[in-house]
Short mmCIF file of C-alpha atoms in Angstrom, two decimals:
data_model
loop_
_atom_site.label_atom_id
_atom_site.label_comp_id
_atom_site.label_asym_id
_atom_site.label_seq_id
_atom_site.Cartn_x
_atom_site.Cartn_y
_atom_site.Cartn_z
CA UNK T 1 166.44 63.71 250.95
CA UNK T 2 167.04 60.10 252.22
CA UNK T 3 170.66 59.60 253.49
CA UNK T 4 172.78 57.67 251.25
CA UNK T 5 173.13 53.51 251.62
CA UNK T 6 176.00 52.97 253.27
CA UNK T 7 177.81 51.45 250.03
CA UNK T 8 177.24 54.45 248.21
CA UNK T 9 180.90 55.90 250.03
CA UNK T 10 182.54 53.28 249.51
CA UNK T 11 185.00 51.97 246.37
CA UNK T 12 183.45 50.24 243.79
CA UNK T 13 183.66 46.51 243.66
CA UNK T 14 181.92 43.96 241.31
CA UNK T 15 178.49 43.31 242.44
CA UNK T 16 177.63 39.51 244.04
CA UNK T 17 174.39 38.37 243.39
CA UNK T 18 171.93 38.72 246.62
CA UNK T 19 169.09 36.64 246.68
CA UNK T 20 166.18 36.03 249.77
CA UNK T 21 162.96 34.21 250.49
CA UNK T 22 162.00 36.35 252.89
CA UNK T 23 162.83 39.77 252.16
CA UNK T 24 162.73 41.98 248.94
CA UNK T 25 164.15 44.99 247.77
CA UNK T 26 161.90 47.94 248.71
CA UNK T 27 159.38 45.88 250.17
CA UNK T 28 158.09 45.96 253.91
CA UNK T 29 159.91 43.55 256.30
CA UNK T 30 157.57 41.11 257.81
CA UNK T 31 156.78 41.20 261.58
CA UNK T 32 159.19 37.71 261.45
CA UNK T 33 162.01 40.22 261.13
CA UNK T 34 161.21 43.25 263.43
CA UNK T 35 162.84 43.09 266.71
CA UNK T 36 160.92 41.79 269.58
CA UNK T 37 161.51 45.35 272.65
CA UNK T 38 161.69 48.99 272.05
CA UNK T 39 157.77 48.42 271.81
CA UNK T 40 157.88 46.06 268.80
CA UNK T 41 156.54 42.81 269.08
CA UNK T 42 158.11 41.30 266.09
CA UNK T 43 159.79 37.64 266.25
CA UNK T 44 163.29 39.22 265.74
CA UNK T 45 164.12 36.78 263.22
CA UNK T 46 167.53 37.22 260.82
CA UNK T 47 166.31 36.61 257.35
CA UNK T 48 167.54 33.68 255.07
CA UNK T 49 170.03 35.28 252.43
CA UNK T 50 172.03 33.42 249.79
CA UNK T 51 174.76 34.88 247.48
CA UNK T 52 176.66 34.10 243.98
CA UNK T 53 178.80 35.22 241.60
CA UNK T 54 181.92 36.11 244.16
CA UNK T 55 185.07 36.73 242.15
CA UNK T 56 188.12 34.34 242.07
CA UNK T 57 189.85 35.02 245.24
CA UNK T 58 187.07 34.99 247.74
CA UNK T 59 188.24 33.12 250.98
CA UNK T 60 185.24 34.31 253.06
CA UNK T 61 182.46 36.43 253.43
CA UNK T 62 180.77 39.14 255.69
CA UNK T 63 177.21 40.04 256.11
CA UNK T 64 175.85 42.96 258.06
CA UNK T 65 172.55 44.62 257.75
CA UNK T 66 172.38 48.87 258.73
CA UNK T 67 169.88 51.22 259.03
CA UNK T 68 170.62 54.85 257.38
CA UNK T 69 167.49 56.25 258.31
CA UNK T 70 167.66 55.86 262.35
CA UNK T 71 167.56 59.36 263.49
CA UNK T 72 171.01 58.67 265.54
CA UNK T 73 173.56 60.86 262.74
CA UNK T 74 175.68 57.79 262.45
CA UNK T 75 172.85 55.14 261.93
CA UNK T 76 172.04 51.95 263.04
CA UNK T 77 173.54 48.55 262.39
CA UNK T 78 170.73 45.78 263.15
CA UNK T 79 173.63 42.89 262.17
CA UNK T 80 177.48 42.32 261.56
CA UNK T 81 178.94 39.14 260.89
CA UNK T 82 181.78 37.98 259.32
CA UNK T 83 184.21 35.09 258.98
CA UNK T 84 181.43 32.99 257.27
CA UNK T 85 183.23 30.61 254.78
CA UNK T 86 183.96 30.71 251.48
CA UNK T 87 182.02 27.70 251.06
CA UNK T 88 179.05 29.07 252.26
CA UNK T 89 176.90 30.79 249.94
CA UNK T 90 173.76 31.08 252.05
CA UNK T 91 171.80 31.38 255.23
CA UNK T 92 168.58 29.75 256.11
CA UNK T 93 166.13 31.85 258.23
CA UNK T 94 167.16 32.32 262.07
CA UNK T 95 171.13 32.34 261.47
CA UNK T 96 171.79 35.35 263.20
CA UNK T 97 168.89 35.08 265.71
CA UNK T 98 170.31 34.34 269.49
CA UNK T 99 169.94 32.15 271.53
CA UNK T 100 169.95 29.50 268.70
CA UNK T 101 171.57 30.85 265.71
CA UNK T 102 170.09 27.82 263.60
CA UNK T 103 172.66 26.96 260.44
CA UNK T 104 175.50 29.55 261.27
CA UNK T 105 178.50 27.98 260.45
CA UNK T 106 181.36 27.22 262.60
CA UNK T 107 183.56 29.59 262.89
CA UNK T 108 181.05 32.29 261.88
CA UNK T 109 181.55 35.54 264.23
CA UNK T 110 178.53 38.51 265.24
CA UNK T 111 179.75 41.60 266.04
CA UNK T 112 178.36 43.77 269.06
CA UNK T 113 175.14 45.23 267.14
CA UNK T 114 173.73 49.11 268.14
CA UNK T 115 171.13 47.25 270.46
CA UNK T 116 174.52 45.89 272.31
CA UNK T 117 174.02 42.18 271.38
CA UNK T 118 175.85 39.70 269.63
CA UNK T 119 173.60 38.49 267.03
CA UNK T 120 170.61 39.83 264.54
CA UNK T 121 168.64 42.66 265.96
CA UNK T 122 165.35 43.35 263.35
CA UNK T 123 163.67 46.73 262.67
CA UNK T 124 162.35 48.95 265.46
CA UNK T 125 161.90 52.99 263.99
CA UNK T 126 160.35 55.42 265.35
CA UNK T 127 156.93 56.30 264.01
CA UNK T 128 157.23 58.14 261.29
CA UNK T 129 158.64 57.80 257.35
CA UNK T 130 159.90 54.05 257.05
CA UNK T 131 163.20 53.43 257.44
CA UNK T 132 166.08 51.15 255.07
CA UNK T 133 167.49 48.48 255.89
CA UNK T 134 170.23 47.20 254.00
CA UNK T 135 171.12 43.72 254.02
CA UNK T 136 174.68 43.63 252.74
CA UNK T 137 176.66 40.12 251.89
CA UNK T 138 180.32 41.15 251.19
CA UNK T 139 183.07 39.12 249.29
CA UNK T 140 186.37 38.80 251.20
CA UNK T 141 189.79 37.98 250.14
CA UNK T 142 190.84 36.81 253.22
CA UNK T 143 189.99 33.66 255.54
CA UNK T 144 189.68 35.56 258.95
CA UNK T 145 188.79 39.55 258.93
CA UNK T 146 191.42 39.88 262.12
CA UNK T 147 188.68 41.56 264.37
CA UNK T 148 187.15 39.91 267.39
CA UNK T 149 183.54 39.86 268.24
CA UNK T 150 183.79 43.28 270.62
CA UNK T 151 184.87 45.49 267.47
CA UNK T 152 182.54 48.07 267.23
CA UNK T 153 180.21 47.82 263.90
CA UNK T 154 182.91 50.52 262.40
CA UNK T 155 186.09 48.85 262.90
CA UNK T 156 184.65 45.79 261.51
CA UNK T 157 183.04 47.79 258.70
CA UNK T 158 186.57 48.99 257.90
CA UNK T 159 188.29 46.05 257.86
CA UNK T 160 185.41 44.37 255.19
CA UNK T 161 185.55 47.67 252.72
CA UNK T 162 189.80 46.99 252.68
CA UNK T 163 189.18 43.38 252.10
CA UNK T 164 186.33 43.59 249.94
CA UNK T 165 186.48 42.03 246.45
CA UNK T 166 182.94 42.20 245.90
CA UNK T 167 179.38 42.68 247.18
CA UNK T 168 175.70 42.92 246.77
CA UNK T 169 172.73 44.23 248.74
CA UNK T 170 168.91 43.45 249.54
CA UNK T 171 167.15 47.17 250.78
CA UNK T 172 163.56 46.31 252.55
CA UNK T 173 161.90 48.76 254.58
CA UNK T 174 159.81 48.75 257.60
CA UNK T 175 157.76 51.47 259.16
CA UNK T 176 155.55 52.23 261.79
#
């Protein structure tokens, strides 16, 4: 039995509207997003994402991207960041991919990911079934989440589910 997406704990909210040109629900990531170590020689590329329908309310947003599949018993989160704008309802391809991070907005902040850096980290499983990977954009109703950029992914996962007023959710997979 797969292990539940991480949403599926979590209180119910009205749903945004996730939308990508790059990546589908329960289709296989490209090699564009699949991190570039571990013995993956993808391009490590953070996929471009774009959101509507957030409530009334919404003074920023939050996007992170887990994997509930990594054999680790707590997961794996490939991206968290938050602060983005309420203004801005989408991000081209390479946002969240360092050194660059082409069209994040000011002000934008990335969270320490499990791979220990500060920015998108793409799919690397071990061989085997294929692994989840949840893109997540979450509505916030506040302008700043109050976390700095060395929060773990689970402080800064709890501070977007008590500020949430909505979210949606893009699940590719990837396996090798």
């Amino acid at each position: 039995m797969p292990a539940p997406l991480p949403h599926e704990h979590l209180p119910s909210v009205p749903a945004l509207v996730v939308e990508s040109d790059d990546i589908q629900d329960g289709e296989r990531l490209s090699d564009l997003h699949v991190f570039n170590d571990w013995g993956m020689t993808g391009q490590n590329v953070s996929p471009q994402l774009r959101w509507s329908g957030a409530p009334d309310g919404t003074r920023s947003y939050a996007v992170t991207c887990y994997d509930p599949d990594a054999p680790t018993g707590s997961g794996f989160w490939h991206w968290v960041l938050f602060d983005l704008p309420a203004s801005v309802t989408e991000l081209p391809a390479g946002a969240g991919s360092a050194p660059d991070f082409k069209g994040l907005p000011e002000g934008a902040v990335h969270a320490r990911n499990d791979y220990g850096a500060k920015a998108f980290g793409g799919a690397a499983p071990p061989p085997g079934a294929p692994h989840r990977y949840v893109f997540t954009v979450h509505a916030l109703g506040v302008d700043k989440l109050g976390v700095d950029s060395d929060a773990s992914p689970a402080v800064v996962g709890f501070n977007i589910t008590a500020n949430t007023l909505a979210r949606g959710h893009i699940v590719p997979v990837y396996g090798v």
